[in-house]
PDB file as gemmi writes it, atoms N, CA and C in Angstrom:
CRYST1    1.000    1.000    1.000  90.00  90.00  90.00 P 1                      
ATOM      1  N   MET A   1     -16.248   1.420  16.504  1.00  0.00           N  
ATOM      2  CA  MET A   1     -14.921   1.805  16.044  1.00  0.00           C  
ATOM      3  C   MET A   1     -15.072   2.756  14.859  1.00  0.00           C  
ATOM      4  N   ALA A   2     -14.318   3.820  14.840  1.00  0.00           N  
ATOM      5  CA  ALA A   2     -14.400   4.822  13.778  1.00  0.00           C  
ATOM      6  C   ALA A   2     -13.663   4.339  12.542  1.00  0.00           C  
ATOM      7  N   HIS A   3     -14.199   4.672  11.393  1.00  0.00           N  
ATOM      8  CA  HIS A   3     -13.545   4.389  10.117  1.00  0.00           C  
ATOM      9  C   HIS A   3     -12.318   5.279  10.015  1.00  0.00           C  
ATOM     10  N   TRP A   4     -11.254   4.828   9.325  1.00  0.00           N  
ATOM     11  CA  TRP A   4      -9.999   5.585   9.272  1.00  0.00           C  
ATOM     12  C   TRP A   4     -10.172   6.972   8.709  1.00  0.00           C  
ATOM     13  N   GLY A   5     -11.167   7.203   7.879  1.00  0.00           N  
ATOM     14  CA  GLY A   5     -11.355   8.516   7.273  1.00  0.00           C  
ATOM     15  C   GLY A   5     -12.359   9.375   8.013  1.00  0.00           C  
ATOM     16  N   ALA A   6     -12.966   8.815   9.056  1.00  0.00           N  
ATOM     17  CA  ALA A   6     -13.977   9.560   9.800  1.00  0.00           C  
ATOM     18  C   ALA A   6     -13.310  10.635  10.645  1.00  0.00           C  
ATOM     19  N   PRO A   7     -13.920  11.815  10.716  1.00  0.00           N  
ATOM     20  CA  PRO A   7     -13.333  12.866  11.537  1.00  0.00           C  
ATOM     21  C   PRO A   7     -13.378  12.483  13.006  1.00  0.00           C  
ATOM     22  N   LEU A   8     -12.381  12.923  13.733  1.00  0.00           N  
ATOM     23  CA  LEU A   8     -12.325  12.654  15.159  1.00  0.00           C  
ATOM     24  C   LEU A   8     -13.177  13.668  15.908  1.00  0.00           C  
ATOM     25  N   ALA A   9     -14.002  13.169  16.786  1.00  0.00           N  
ATOM     26  CA  ALA A   9     -14.829  14.063  17.590  1.00  0.00           C  
ATOM     27  C   ALA A   9     -13.993  14.588  18.747  1.00  0.00           C  
ATOM     28  N   PRO A  10     -13.995  15.916  18.958  1.00  0.00           N  
ATOM     29  CA  PRO A  10     -13.227  16.455  20.071  1.00  0.00           C  
ATOM     30  C   PRO A  10     -13.777  15.955  21.394  1.00  0.00           C  
ATOM     31  N   ARG A  11     -12.880  15.588  22.297  1.00  0.00           N  
ATOM     32  CA  ARG A  11     -13.269  15.174  23.637  1.00  0.00           C  
ATOM     33  C   ARG A  11     -12.960  16.313  24.581  1.00  0.00           C  
ATOM     34  N   SER A  12     -13.597  16.291  25.718  1.00  0.00           N  
ATOM     35  CA  SER A  12     -13.286  17.338  26.687  1.00  0.00           C  
ATOM     36  C   SER A  12     -11.826  17.193  27.083  1.00  0.00           C  
ATOM     37  N   GLY A  13     -11.151  18.290  27.184  1.00  0.00           N  
ATOM     38  CA  GLY A  13      -9.733  18.278  27.525  1.00  0.00           C  
ATOM     39  C   GLY A  13      -8.827  18.178  26.311  1.00  0.00           C  
ATOM     40  N   VAL A  14      -9.387  18.103  25.103  1.00  0.00           N  
ATOM     41  CA  VAL A  14      -8.595  18.033  23.880  1.00  0.00           C  
ATOM     42  C   VAL A  14      -8.514  19.437  23.298  1.00  0.00           C  
ATOM     43  N   SER A  15      -7.315  19.896  23.083  1.00  0.00           N  
ATOM     44  CA  SER A  15      -7.127  21.256  22.577  1.00  0.00           C  
ATOM     45  C   SER A  15      -7.364  21.326  21.080  1.00  0.00           C  
ATOM     46  N   GLY A  16      -7.518  22.543  20.581  1.00  0.00           N  
ATOM     47  CA  GLY A  16      -7.661  22.764  19.146  1.00  0.00           C  
ATOM     48  C   GLY A  16      -6.447  22.282  18.385  1.00  0.00           C  
ATOM     49  N   ALA A  17      -5.264  22.400  18.991  1.00  0.00           N  
ATOM     50  CA  ALA A  17      -4.032  21.945  18.346  1.00  0.00           C  
ATOM     51  C   ALA A  17      -4.054  20.437  18.156  1.00  0.00           C  
ATOM     52  N   ASP A  18      -4.582  19.704  19.170  1.00  0.00           N  
ATOM     53  CA  ASP A  18      -4.678  18.254  19.052  1.00  0.00           C  
ATOM     54  C   ASP A  18      -5.608  17.864  17.907  1.00  0.00           C  
ATOM     55  N   VAL A  19      -6.731  18.562  17.777  1.00  0.00           N  
ATOM     56  CA  VAL A  19      -7.672  18.282  16.706  1.00  0.00           C  
ATOM     57  C   VAL A  19      -7.035  18.606  15.357  1.00  0.00           C  
ATOM     58  N   ALA A  20      -6.295  19.719  15.273  1.00  0.00           N  
ATOM     59  CA  ALA A  20      -5.627  20.101  14.028  1.00  0.00           C  
ATOM     60  C   ALA A  20      -4.583  19.052  13.636  1.00  0.00           C  
ATOM     61  N   ILE A  21      -3.861  18.544  14.620  1.00  0.00           N  
ATOM     62  CA  ILE A  21      -2.870  17.507  14.340  1.00  0.00           C  
ATOM     63  C   ILE A  21      -3.585  16.251  13.848  1.00  0.00           C  
ATOM     64  N   SER A  22      -4.692  15.911  14.456  1.00  0.00           N  
ATOM     65  CA  SER A  22      -5.451  14.737  14.042  1.00  0.00           C  
ATOM     66  C   SER A  22      -5.973  14.906  12.623  1.00  0.00           C  
ATOM     67  N   GLU A  23      -6.474  16.091  12.280  1.00  0.00           N  
ATOM     68  CA  GLU A  23      -6.951  16.340  10.922  1.00  0.00           C  
ATOM     69  C   GLU A  23      -5.807  16.265   9.937  1.00  0.00           C  
ATOM     70  N   SER A  24      -4.650  16.783  10.307  1.00  0.00           N  
ATOM     71  CA  SER A  24      -3.471  16.713   9.451  1.00  0.00           C  
ATOM     72  C   SER A  24      -3.037  15.260   9.258  1.00  0.00           C  
ATOM     73  N   PHE A  25      -3.086  14.488  10.331  1.00  0.00           N  
ATOM     74  CA  PHE A  25      -2.740  13.074  10.260  1.00  0.00           C  
ATOM     75  C   PHE A  25      -3.668  12.344   9.301  1.00  0.00           C  
ATOM     76  N   LEU A  26      -4.975  12.570   9.432  1.00  0.00           N  
ATOM     77  CA  LEU A  26      -5.941  11.899   8.575  1.00  0.00           C  
ATOM     78  C   LEU A  26      -5.757  12.283   7.110  1.00  0.00           C  
ATOM     79  N   GLN A  27      -5.431  13.546   6.862  1.00  0.00           N  
ATOM     80  CA  GLN A  27      -5.211  13.999   5.493  1.00  0.00           C  
ATOM     81  C   GLN A  27      -3.964  13.324   4.909  1.00  0.00           C  
ATOM     82  N   THR A  28      -2.896  13.268   5.684  1.00  0.00           N  
ATOM     83  CA  THR A  28      -1.659  12.617   5.234  1.00  0.00           C  
ATOM     84  C   THR A  28      -1.894  11.132   5.004  1.00  0.00           C  
ATOM     85  N   GLN A  29      -2.605  10.500   5.924  1.00  0.00           N  
ATOM     86  CA  GLN A  29      -2.915   9.083   5.802  1.00  0.00           C  
ATOM     87  C   GLN A  29      -3.700   8.807   4.518  1.00  0.00           C  
ATOM     88  N   SER A  30      -4.662   9.645   4.231  1.00  0.00           N  
ATOM     89  CA  SER A  30      -5.475   9.493   3.026  1.00  0.00           C  
ATOM     90  C   SER A  30      -4.623   9.651   1.766  1.00  0.00           C  
ATOM     91  N   GLN A  31      -3.738  10.644   1.772  1.00  0.00           N  
ATOM     92  CA  GLN A  31      -2.867  10.870   0.612  1.00  0.00           C  
ATOM     93  C   GLN A  31      -1.922   9.693   0.389  1.00  0.00           C  
ATOM     94  N   LEU A  32      -1.369   9.155   1.474  1.00  0.00           N  
ATOM     95  CA  LEU A  32      -0.468   8.008   1.350  1.00  0.00           C  
ATOM     96  C   LEU A  32      -1.200   6.794   0.798  1.00  0.00           C  
ATOM     97  N   ARG A  33      -2.403   6.553   1.300  1.00  0.00           N  
ATOM     98  CA  ARG A  33      -3.185   5.408   0.803  1.00  0.00           C  
ATOM     99  C   ARG A  33      -3.529   5.586  -0.671  1.00  0.00           C  
ATOM    100  N   ASP A  34      -3.894   6.805  -1.061  1.00  0.00           N  
ATOM    101  CA  ASP A  34      -4.222   7.070  -2.467  1.00  0.00           C  
ATOM    102  C   ASP A  34      -2.997   6.864  -3.365  1.00  0.00           C  
ATOM    103  N   ASN A  35      -1.844   7.378  -2.925  1.00  0.00           N  
ATOM    104  CA  ASN A  35      -0.612   7.207  -3.704  1.00  0.00           C  
ATOM    105  C   ASN A  35      -0.228   5.734  -3.809  1.00  0.00           C  
ATOM    106  N   LEU A  36      -0.327   5.022  -2.691  1.00  0.00           N  
ATOM    107  CA  LEU A  36       0.003   3.601  -2.682  1.00  0.00           C  
ATOM    108  C   LEU A  36      -0.934   2.839  -3.621  1.00  0.00           C  
ATOM    109  N   ALA A  37      -2.220   3.141  -3.563  1.00  0.00           N  
ATOM    110  CA  ALA A  37      -3.203   2.478  -4.418  1.00  0.00           C  
ATOM    111  C   ALA A  37      -2.853   2.675  -5.890  1.00  0.00           C  
ATOM    112  N   ARG A  38      -2.581   3.911  -6.253  1.00  0.00           N  
ATOM    113  CA  ARG A  38      -2.273   4.248  -7.644  1.00  0.00           C  
ATOM    114  C   ARG A  38      -1.001   3.550  -8.113  1.00  0.00           C  
ATOM    115  N   ARG A  39       0.044   3.567  -7.278  1.00  0.00           N  
ATOM    116  CA  ARG A  39       1.331   2.984  -7.679  1.00  0.00           C  
ATOM    117  C   ARG A  39       1.288   1.467  -7.764  1.00  0.00           C  
ATOM    118  N   VAL A  40       0.643   0.811  -6.800  1.00  0.00           N  
ATOM    119  CA  VAL A  40       0.568  -0.649  -6.848  1.00  0.00           C  
ATOM    120  C   VAL A  40      -0.181  -1.075  -8.101  1.00  0.00           C  
ATOM    121  N   ARG A  41      -1.298  -0.414  -8.389  1.00  0.00           N  
ATOM    122  CA  ARG A  41      -2.065  -0.739  -9.590  1.00  0.00           C  
ATOM    123  C   ARG A  41      -1.223  -0.508 -10.843  1.00  0.00           C  
ATOM    124  N   GLN A  42      -0.536   0.642 -10.893  1.00  0.00           N  
ATOM    125  CA  GLN A  42       0.287   0.983 -12.054  1.00  0.00           C  
ATOM    126  C   GLN A  42       1.421  -0.030 -12.251  1.00  0.00           C  
ATOM    127  N   LEU A  43       2.119  -0.362 -11.183  1.00  0.00           N  
ATOM    128  CA  LEU A  43       3.228  -1.306 -11.284  1.00  0.00           C  
ATOM    129  C   LEU A  43       2.746  -2.713 -11.614  1.00  0.00           C  
ATOM    130  N   ARG A  44       1.630  -3.101 -11.026  1.00  0.00           N  
ATOM    131  CA  ARG A  44       1.072  -4.435 -11.298  1.00  0.00           C  
ATOM    132  C   ARG A  44       0.666  -4.544 -12.765  1.00  0.00           C  
ATOM    133  N   ARG A  45      -0.052  -3.561 -13.241  1.00  0.00           N  
ATOM    134  CA  ARG A  45      -0.486  -3.591 -14.647  1.00  0.00           C  
ATOM    135  C   ARG A  45       0.697  -3.512 -15.592  1.00  0.00           C  
ATOM    136  N   GLY A  46       1.706  -2.694 -15.226  1.00  0.00           N  
ATOM    137  CA  GLY A  46       2.909  -2.587 -16.052  1.00  0.00           C  
ATOM    138  C   GLY A  46       3.674  -3.897 -16.135  1.00  0.00           C  
ATOM    139  N   SER A  47       3.511  -4.722 -15.119  1.00  0.00           N  
ATOM    140  CA  SER A  47       4.139  -6.048 -15.108  1.00  0.00           C  
ATOM    141  C   SER A  47       3.218  -7.111 -15.693  1.00  0.00           C  
ATOM    142  N   ARG A  48       2.062  -6.680 -16.201  1.00  0.00           N  
ATOM    143  CA  ARG A  48       1.077  -7.570 -16.813  1.00  0.00           C  
ATOM    144  C   ARG A  48       0.643  -8.688 -15.865  1.00  0.00           C  
ATOM    145  N   MET A  49       0.394  -8.293 -14.617  1.00  0.00           N  
ATOM    146  CA  MET A  49      -0.065  -9.249 -13.617  1.00  0.00           C  
ATOM    147  C   MET A  49      -1.497  -8.919 -13.212  1.00  0.00           C  
ATOM    148  N   SER A  50      -2.252  -9.958 -12.923  1.00  0.00           N  
ATOM    149  CA  SER A  50      -3.564  -9.760 -12.318  1.00  0.00           C  
ATOM    150  C   SER A  50      -3.357  -9.565 -10.816  1.00  0.00           C  
ATOM    151  N   GLN A  51      -4.394  -9.168 -10.140  1.00  0.00           N  
ATOM    152  CA  GLN A  51      -4.297  -9.063  -8.680  1.00  0.00           C  
ATOM    153  C   GLN A  51      -3.956 -10.426  -8.083  1.00  0.00           C  
ATOM    154  N   ARG A  52      -4.542 -11.481  -8.622  1.00  0.00           N  
ATOM    155  CA  ARG A  52      -4.270 -12.842  -8.131  1.00  0.00           C  
ATOM    156  C   ARG A  52      -2.802 -13.205  -8.354  1.00  0.00           C  
ATOM    157  N   ASP A  53      -2.253 -12.865  -9.541  1.00  0.00           N  
ATOM    158  CA  ASP A  53      -0.840 -13.137  -9.822  1.00  0.00           C  
ATOM    159  C   ASP A  53       0.051 -12.455  -8.798  1.00  0.00           C  
ATOM    160  N   LEU A  54      -0.212 -11.173  -8.550  1.00  0.00           N  
ATOM    161  CA  LEU A  54       0.603 -10.422  -7.590  1.00  0.00           C  
ATOM    162  C   LEU A  54       0.472 -11.014  -6.200  1.00  0.00           C  
ATOM    163  N   ALA A  55      -0.736 -11.327  -5.801  1.00  0.00           N  
ATOM    164  CA  ALA A  55      -0.958 -11.917  -4.474  1.00  0.00           C  
ATOM    165  C   ALA A  55      -0.193 -13.224  -4.324  1.00  0.00           C  
ATOM    166  N   ASP A  56      -0.261 -14.071  -5.342  1.00  0.00           N  
ATOM    167  CA  ASP A  56       0.453 -15.356  -5.290  1.00  0.00           C  
ATOM    168  C   ASP A  56       1.955 -15.151  -5.202  1.00  0.00           C  
ATOM    169  N   ARG A  57       2.488 -14.236  -5.998  1.00  0.00           N  
ATOM    170  CA  ARG A  57       3.938 -13.976  -5.973  1.00  0.00           C  
ATOM    171  C   ARG A  57       4.392 -13.373  -4.651  1.00  0.00           C  
ATOM    172  N   ALA A  58       3.527 -12.542  -4.048  1.00  0.00           N  
ATOM    173  CA  ALA A  58       3.888 -11.872  -2.797  1.00  0.00           C  
ATOM    174  C   ALA A  58       3.568 -12.722  -1.575  1.00  0.00           C  
ATOM    175  N   GLY A  59       2.766 -13.747  -1.733  1.00  0.00           N  
ATOM    176  CA  GLY A  59       2.384 -14.568  -0.588  1.00  0.00           C  
ATOM    177  C   GLY A  59       1.378 -13.875   0.317  1.00  0.00           C  
ATOM    178  N   VAL A  60       0.488 -13.088  -0.286  1.00  0.00           N  
ATOM    179  CA  VAL A  60      -0.568 -12.409   0.465  1.00  0.00           C  
ATOM    180  C   VAL A  60      -1.914 -12.766  -0.171  1.00  0.00           C  
ATOM    181  N   ARG A  61      -2.986 -12.397   0.496  1.00  0.00           N  
ATOM    182  CA  ARG A  61      -4.320 -12.662  -0.042  1.00  0.00           C  
ATOM    183  C   ARG A  61      -4.643 -11.703  -1.188  1.00  0.00           C  
ATOM    184  N   GLN A  62      -5.386 -12.191  -2.173  1.00  0.00           N  
ATOM    185  CA  GLN A  62      -5.815 -11.333  -3.279  1.00  0.00           C  
ATOM    186  C   GLN A  62      -6.684 -10.204  -2.763  1.00  0.00           C  
ATOM    187  N   ALA A  63      -7.469 -10.464  -1.723  1.00  0.00           N  
ATOM    188  CA  ALA A  63      -8.325  -9.426  -1.139  1.00  0.00           C  
ATOM    189  C   ALA A  63      -7.489  -8.251  -0.624  1.00  0.00           C  
ATOM    190  N   LEU A  64      -6.284  -8.529  -0.113  1.00  0.00           N  
ATOM    191  CA  LEU A  64      -5.417  -7.451   0.361  1.00  0.00           C  
ATOM    192  C   LEU A  64      -4.970  -6.573  -0.810  1.00  0.00           C  
ATOM    193  N   ILE A  65      -4.597  -7.181  -1.922  1.00  0.00           N  
ATOM    194  CA  ILE A  65      -4.194  -6.413  -3.106  1.00  0.00           C  
ATOM    195  C   ILE A  65      -5.354  -5.530  -3.545  1.00  0.00           C  
ATOM    196  N   SER A  66      -6.542  -6.089  -3.580  1.00  0.00           N  
ATOM    197  CA  SER A  66      -7.731  -5.322  -3.960  1.00  0.00           C  
ATOM    198  C   SER A  66      -7.949  -4.151  -3.004  1.00  0.00           C  
ATOM    199  N   GLN A  67      -7.870  -4.406  -1.703  1.00  0.00           N  
ATOM    200  CA  GLN A  67      -8.068  -3.343  -0.708  1.00  0.00           C  
ATOM    201  C   GLN A  67      -7.008  -2.256  -0.839  1.00  0.00           C  
ATOM    202  N   ILE A  68      -5.768  -2.648  -1.103  1.00  0.00           N  
ATOM    203  CA  ILE A  68      -4.694  -1.665  -1.289  1.00  0.00           C  
ATOM    204  C   ILE A  68      -5.018  -0.795  -2.501  1.00  0.00           C  
ATOM    205  N   GLU A  69      -5.402  -1.415  -3.603  1.00  0.00           N  
ATOM    206  CA  GLU A  69      -5.667  -0.670  -4.828  1.00  0.00           C  
ATOM    207  C   GLU A  69      -6.915   0.207  -4.724  1.00  0.00           C  
ATOM    208  N   LEU A  70      -7.776  -0.096  -3.778  1.00  0.00           N  
ATOM    209  CA  LEU A  70      -8.948   0.752  -3.519  1.00  0.00           C  
ATOM    210  C   LEU A  70      -8.657   1.817  -2.461  1.00  0.00           C  
ATOM    211  N   GLY A  71      -7.452   1.780  -1.878  1.00  0.00           N  
ATOM    212  CA  GLY A  71      -7.086   2.740  -0.839  1.00  0.00           C  
ATOM    213  C   GLY A  71      -7.756   2.459   0.486  1.00  0.00           C  
ATOM    214  N   GLU A  72      -8.141   1.211   0.715  1.00  0.00           N  
ATOM    215  CA  GLU A  72      -8.885   0.853   1.920  1.00  0.00           C  
ATOM    216  C   GLU A  72      -8.092   0.029   2.925  1.00  0.00           C  
ATOM    217  N   ALA A  73      -6.899  -0.417   2.567  1.00  0.00           N  
ATOM    218  CA  ALA A  73      -6.151  -1.325   3.429  1.00  0.00           C  
ATOM    219  C   ALA A  73      -5.272  -0.574   4.423  1.00  0.00           C  
ATOM    220  N   ASN A  74      -5.206  -1.109   5.616  1.00  0.00           N  
ATOM    221  CA  ASN A  74      -4.235  -0.670   6.609  1.00  0.00           C  
ATOM    222  C   ASN A  74      -3.144  -1.738   6.588  1.00  0.00           C  
ATOM    223  N   VAL A  75      -2.304  -1.650   5.582  1.00  0.00           N  
ATOM    224  CA  VAL A  75      -1.360  -2.715   5.250  1.00  0.00           C  
ATOM    225  C   VAL A  75      -0.121  -2.653   6.143  1.00  0.00           C  
ATOM    226  N   THR A  76       0.417  -3.833   6.472  1.00  0.00           N  
ATOM    227  CA  THR A  76       1.607  -3.905   7.314  1.00  0.00           C  
ATOM    228  C   THR A  76       2.868  -3.677   6.479  1.00  0.00           C  
ATOM    229  N   LEU A  77       3.921  -3.324   7.162  1.00  0.00           N  
ATOM    230  CA  LEU A  77       5.205  -3.153   6.500  1.00  0.00           C  
ATOM    231  C   LEU A  77       5.658  -4.469   5.878  1.00  0.00           C  
ATOM    232  N   ASP A  78       5.452  -5.578   6.570  1.00  0.00           N  
ATOM    233  CA  ASP A  78       5.831  -6.881   6.021  1.00  0.00           C  
ATOM    234  C   ASP A  78       5.131  -7.147   4.690  1.00  0.00           C  
ATOM    235  N   SER A  79       3.830  -6.863   4.624  1.00  0.00           N  
ATOM    236  CA  SER A  79       3.086  -7.079   3.379  1.00  0.00           C  
ATOM    237  C   SER A  79       3.572  -6.147   2.282  1.00  0.00           C  
ATOM    238  N   LEU A  80       3.869  -4.898   2.627  1.00  0.00           N  
ATOM    239  CA  LEU A  80       4.390  -3.957   1.631  1.00  0.00           C  
ATOM    240  C   LEU A  80       5.724  -4.437   1.067  1.00  0.00           C  
ATOM    241  N   LEU A  81       6.586  -4.948   1.928  1.00  0.00           N  
ATOM    242  CA  LEU A  81       7.879  -5.466   1.457  1.00  0.00           C  
ATOM    243  C   LEU A  81       7.689  -6.656   0.530  1.00  0.00           C  
ATOM    244  N   LYS A  82       6.778  -7.564   0.873  1.00  0.00           N  
ATOM    245  CA  LYS A  82       6.510  -8.713   0.014  1.00  0.00           C  
ATOM    246  C   LYS A  82       5.988  -8.271  -1.353  1.00  0.00           C  
ATOM    247  N   ILE A  83       5.105  -7.274  -1.350  1.00  0.00           N  
ATOM    248  CA  ILE A  83       4.537  -6.768  -2.601  1.00  0.00           C  
ATOM    249  C   ILE A  83       5.615  -6.091  -3.439  1.00  0.00           C  
ATOM    250  N   ALA A  84       6.467  -5.295  -2.794  1.00  0.00           N  
ATOM    251  CA  ALA A  84       7.559  -4.632  -3.519  1.00  0.00           C  
ATOM    252  C   ALA A  84       8.489  -5.660  -4.152  1.00  0.00           C  
ATOM    253  N   ILE A  85       8.822  -6.700  -3.411  1.00  0.00           N  
ATOM    254  CA  ILE A  85       9.695  -7.743  -3.948  1.00  0.00           C  
ATOM    255  C   ILE A  85       9.019  -8.451  -5.122  1.00  0.00           C  
ATOM    256  N   ALA A  86       7.736  -8.751  -4.980  1.00  0.00           N  
ATOM    257  CA  ALA A  86       7.007  -9.419  -6.063  1.00  0.00           C  
ATOM    258  C   ALA A  86       6.938  -8.551  -7.316  1.00  0.00           C  
ATOM    259  N   LEU A  87       6.888  -7.234  -7.130  1.00  0.00           N  
ATOM    260  CA  LEU A  87       6.865  -6.299  -8.257  1.00  0.00           C  
ATOM    261  C   LEU A  87       8.268  -5.941  -8.737  1.00  0.00           C  
ATOM    262  N   GLN A  88       9.276  -6.427  -8.038  1.00  0.00           N  
ATOM    263  CA  GLN A  88      10.685  -6.169  -8.324  1.00  0.00           C  
ATOM    264  C   GLN A  88      11.015  -4.681  -8.287  1.00  0.00           C  
ATOM    265  N   VAL A  89      10.544  -4.020  -7.234  1.00  0.00           N  
ATOM    266  CA  VAL A  89      10.842  -2.613  -6.995  1.00  0.00           C  
ATOM    267  C   VAL A  89      11.263  -2.443  -5.542  1.00  0.00           C  
ATOM    268  N   ASP A  90      11.899  -1.332  -5.248  1.00  0.00           N  
ATOM    269  CA  ASP A  90      12.193  -1.076  -3.845  1.00  0.00           C  
ATOM    270  C   ASP A  90      10.962  -0.441  -3.201  1.00  0.00           C  
ATOM    271  N   LEU A  91      10.957  -0.418  -1.889  1.00  0.00           N  
ATOM    272  CA  LEU A  91       9.782   0.017  -1.140  1.00  0.00           C  
ATOM    273  C   LEU A  91       9.356   1.433  -1.505  1.00  0.00           C  
ATOM    274  N   GLN A  92      10.300   2.335  -1.697  1.00  0.00           N  
ATOM    275  CA  GLN A  92       9.936   3.725  -2.001  1.00  0.00           C  
ATOM    276  C   GLN A  92       9.182   3.846  -3.316  1.00  0.00           C  
ATOM    277  N   ALA A  93       9.397   2.910  -4.237  1.00  0.00           N  
ATOM    278  CA  ALA A  93       8.709   2.952  -5.525  1.00  0.00           C  
ATOM    279  C   ALA A  93       7.208   2.733  -5.371  1.00  0.00           C  
ATOM    280  N   LEU A  94       6.777   2.161  -4.256  1.00  0.00           N  
ATOM    281  CA  LEU A  94       5.351   1.962  -4.026  1.00  0.00           C  
ATOM    282  C   LEU A  94       4.636   3.260  -3.660  1.00  0.00           C  
ATOM    283  N   PHE A  95       5.393   4.279  -3.264  1.00  0.00           N  
ATOM    284  CA  PHE A  95       4.780   5.523  -2.805  1.00  0.00           C  
ATOM    285  C   PHE A  95       5.044   6.722  -3.696  1.00  0.00           C  
ATOM    286  N   ALA A  96       6.153   6.725  -4.411  1.00  0.00           N  
ATOM    287  CA  ALA A  96       6.558   7.910  -5.171  1.00  0.00           C  
ATOM    288  C   ALA A  96       6.294   7.725  -6.659  1.00  0.00           C  
ATOM    289  N   ALA A  97       5.554   8.654  -7.232  1.00  0.00           N  
ATOM    290  CA  ALA A  97       5.223   8.580  -8.657  1.00  0.00           C  
ATOM    291  C   ALA A  97       6.471   8.677  -9.530  1.00  0.00           C  
ATOM    292  N   ASN A  98       7.508   9.356  -9.046  1.00  0.00           N  
ATOM    293  CA  ASN A  98       8.702   9.537  -9.864  1.00  0.00           C  
ATOM    294  C   ASN A  98       9.814   8.549  -9.514  1.00  0.00           C  
ATOM    295  N   ALA A  99       9.511   7.547  -8.686  1.00  0.00           N  
ATOM    296  CA  ALA A  99      10.516   6.539  -8.335  1.00  0.00           C  
ATOM    297  C   ALA A  99      10.729   5.608  -9.517  1.00  0.00           C  
ATOM    298  N   PRO A 100      11.935   5.076  -9.661  1.00  0.00           N  
ATOM    299  CA  PRO A 100      12.174   4.152 -10.765  1.00  0.00           C  
ATOM    300  C   PRO A 100      11.284   2.924 -10.651  1.00  0.00           C  
ATOM    301  N   ALA A 101      10.775   2.470 -11.774  1.00  0.00           N  
ATOM    302  CA  ALA A 101       9.881   1.316 -11.777  1.00  0.00           C  
ATOM    303  C   ALA A 101      10.630   0.021 -11.486  1.00  0.00           C  
ATOM    304  N   ARG A 102      11.895  -0.047 -11.820  1.00  0.00           N  
ATOM    305  CA  ARG A 102      12.694  -1.241 -11.566  1.00  0.00           C  
ATOM    306  C   ARG A 102      14.022  -0.828 -10.933  1.00  0.00           C  
ATOM    307  N   PRO A 103      14.456  -1.537  -9.899  1.00  0.00           N  
ATOM    308  CA  PRO A 103      15.757  -1.226  -9.303  1.00  0.00           C  
ATOM    309  C   PRO A 103      16.889  -1.708 -10.209  1.00  0.00           C  
ATOM    310  N   LEU A 104      18.068  -1.224  -9.959  1.00  0.00           N  
ATOM    311  CA  LEU A 104      19.223  -1.643 -10.747  1.00  0.00           C  
ATOM    312  C   LEU A 104      19.565  -3.101 -10.501  1.00  0.00           C  
ATOM    313  N   GLY A 105      19.504  -3.543  -9.239  1.00  0.00           N  
ATOM    314  CA  GLY A 105      19.806  -4.933  -8.909  1.00  0.00           C  
ATOM    315  C   GLY A 105      18.581  -5.806  -9.053  1.00  0.00           C  
ATOM    316  N   ALA A 106      18.788  -7.046  -9.375  1.00  0.00           N  
ATOM    317  CA  ALA A 106      17.658  -7.980  -9.501  1.00  0.00           C  
ATOM    318  C   ALA A 106      17.170  -8.362  -8.111  1.00  0.00           C  
ATOM    319  N   VAL A 107      15.873  -8.404  -7.951  1.00  0.00           N  
ATOM    320  CA  VAL A 107      15.267  -8.802  -6.689  1.00  0.00           C  
ATOM    321  C   VAL A 107      14.532 -10.105  -6.948  1.00  0.00           C  
ATOM    322  N   THR A 108      14.813 -11.096  -6.145  1.00  0.00           N  
ATOM    323  CA  THR A 108      14.178 -12.385  -6.309  1.00  0.00           C  
ATOM    324  C   THR A 108      12.951 -12.458  -5.406  1.00  0.00           C  
ATOM    325  N   PRO A 109      11.794 -12.830  -5.964  1.00  0.00           N  
ATOM    326  CA  PRO A 109      10.604 -12.978  -5.119  1.00  0.00           C  
ATOM    327  C   PRO A 109      10.819 -14.054  -4.065  1.00  0.00           C  
ATOM    328  N   PRO A 110      10.172 -13.929  -2.920  1.00  0.00           N  
ATOM    329  CA  PRO A 110      10.361 -14.927  -1.860  1.00  0.00           C  
ATOM    330  C   PRO A 110       9.835 -16.288  -2.296  1.00  0.00           C  
ATOM    331  N   ARG A 111      10.511 -17.331  -1.863  1.00  0.00           N  
ATOM    332  CA  ARG A 111      10.062 -18.672  -2.166  1.00  0.00           C  
ATOM    333  C   ARG A 111       9.076 -19.113  -1.102  1.00  0.00           C  
ATOM    334  N   HIS A 112       8.079 -19.853  -1.542  1.00  0.00           N  
ATOM    335  CA  HIS A 112       7.100 -20.383  -0.600  1.00  0.00           C  
ATOM    336  C   HIS A 112       7.559 -21.764  -0.169  1.00  0.00           C  
ATOM    337  N   LEU A 113       7.682 -21.934   1.132  1.00  0.00           N  
ATOM    338  CA  LEU A 113       8.104 -23.228   1.651  1.00  0.00           C  
ATOM    339  C   LEU A 113       6.869 -24.092   1.893  1.00  0.00           C  
ATOM    340  N   PRO A 114       6.994 -25.388   1.653  1.00  0.00           N  
ATOM    341  CA  PRO A 114       5.829 -26.271   1.865  1.00  0.00           C  
ATOM    342  C   PRO A 114       5.423 -26.361   3.316  1.00  0.00           C  
TER     343      PRO A 114                                                      
END                                                                             
């Protein structure tokens, strides 16, 4: 299995346009992961939380928080929503450097049921 950042090898029958689209996709994917990594770390530290604190509040594994902050995670939308709620930000704030750090309305972290 190829690593997410590994270049795609052209196959027979694959046009140059397909390869260009794939390279563009990989570049965009890399930029999104880098932005997400930077913002999650920034928001977590700004909230004075450790990775473990954030993981516990979001109901995800600490290893996932670490992978996100290293730009290595292929994170699900569900996990991103949990992390945003735990950080008390809306989802777009996880990706945009100029997004508000805190929403106007209060967001309550999800409760863990026994």
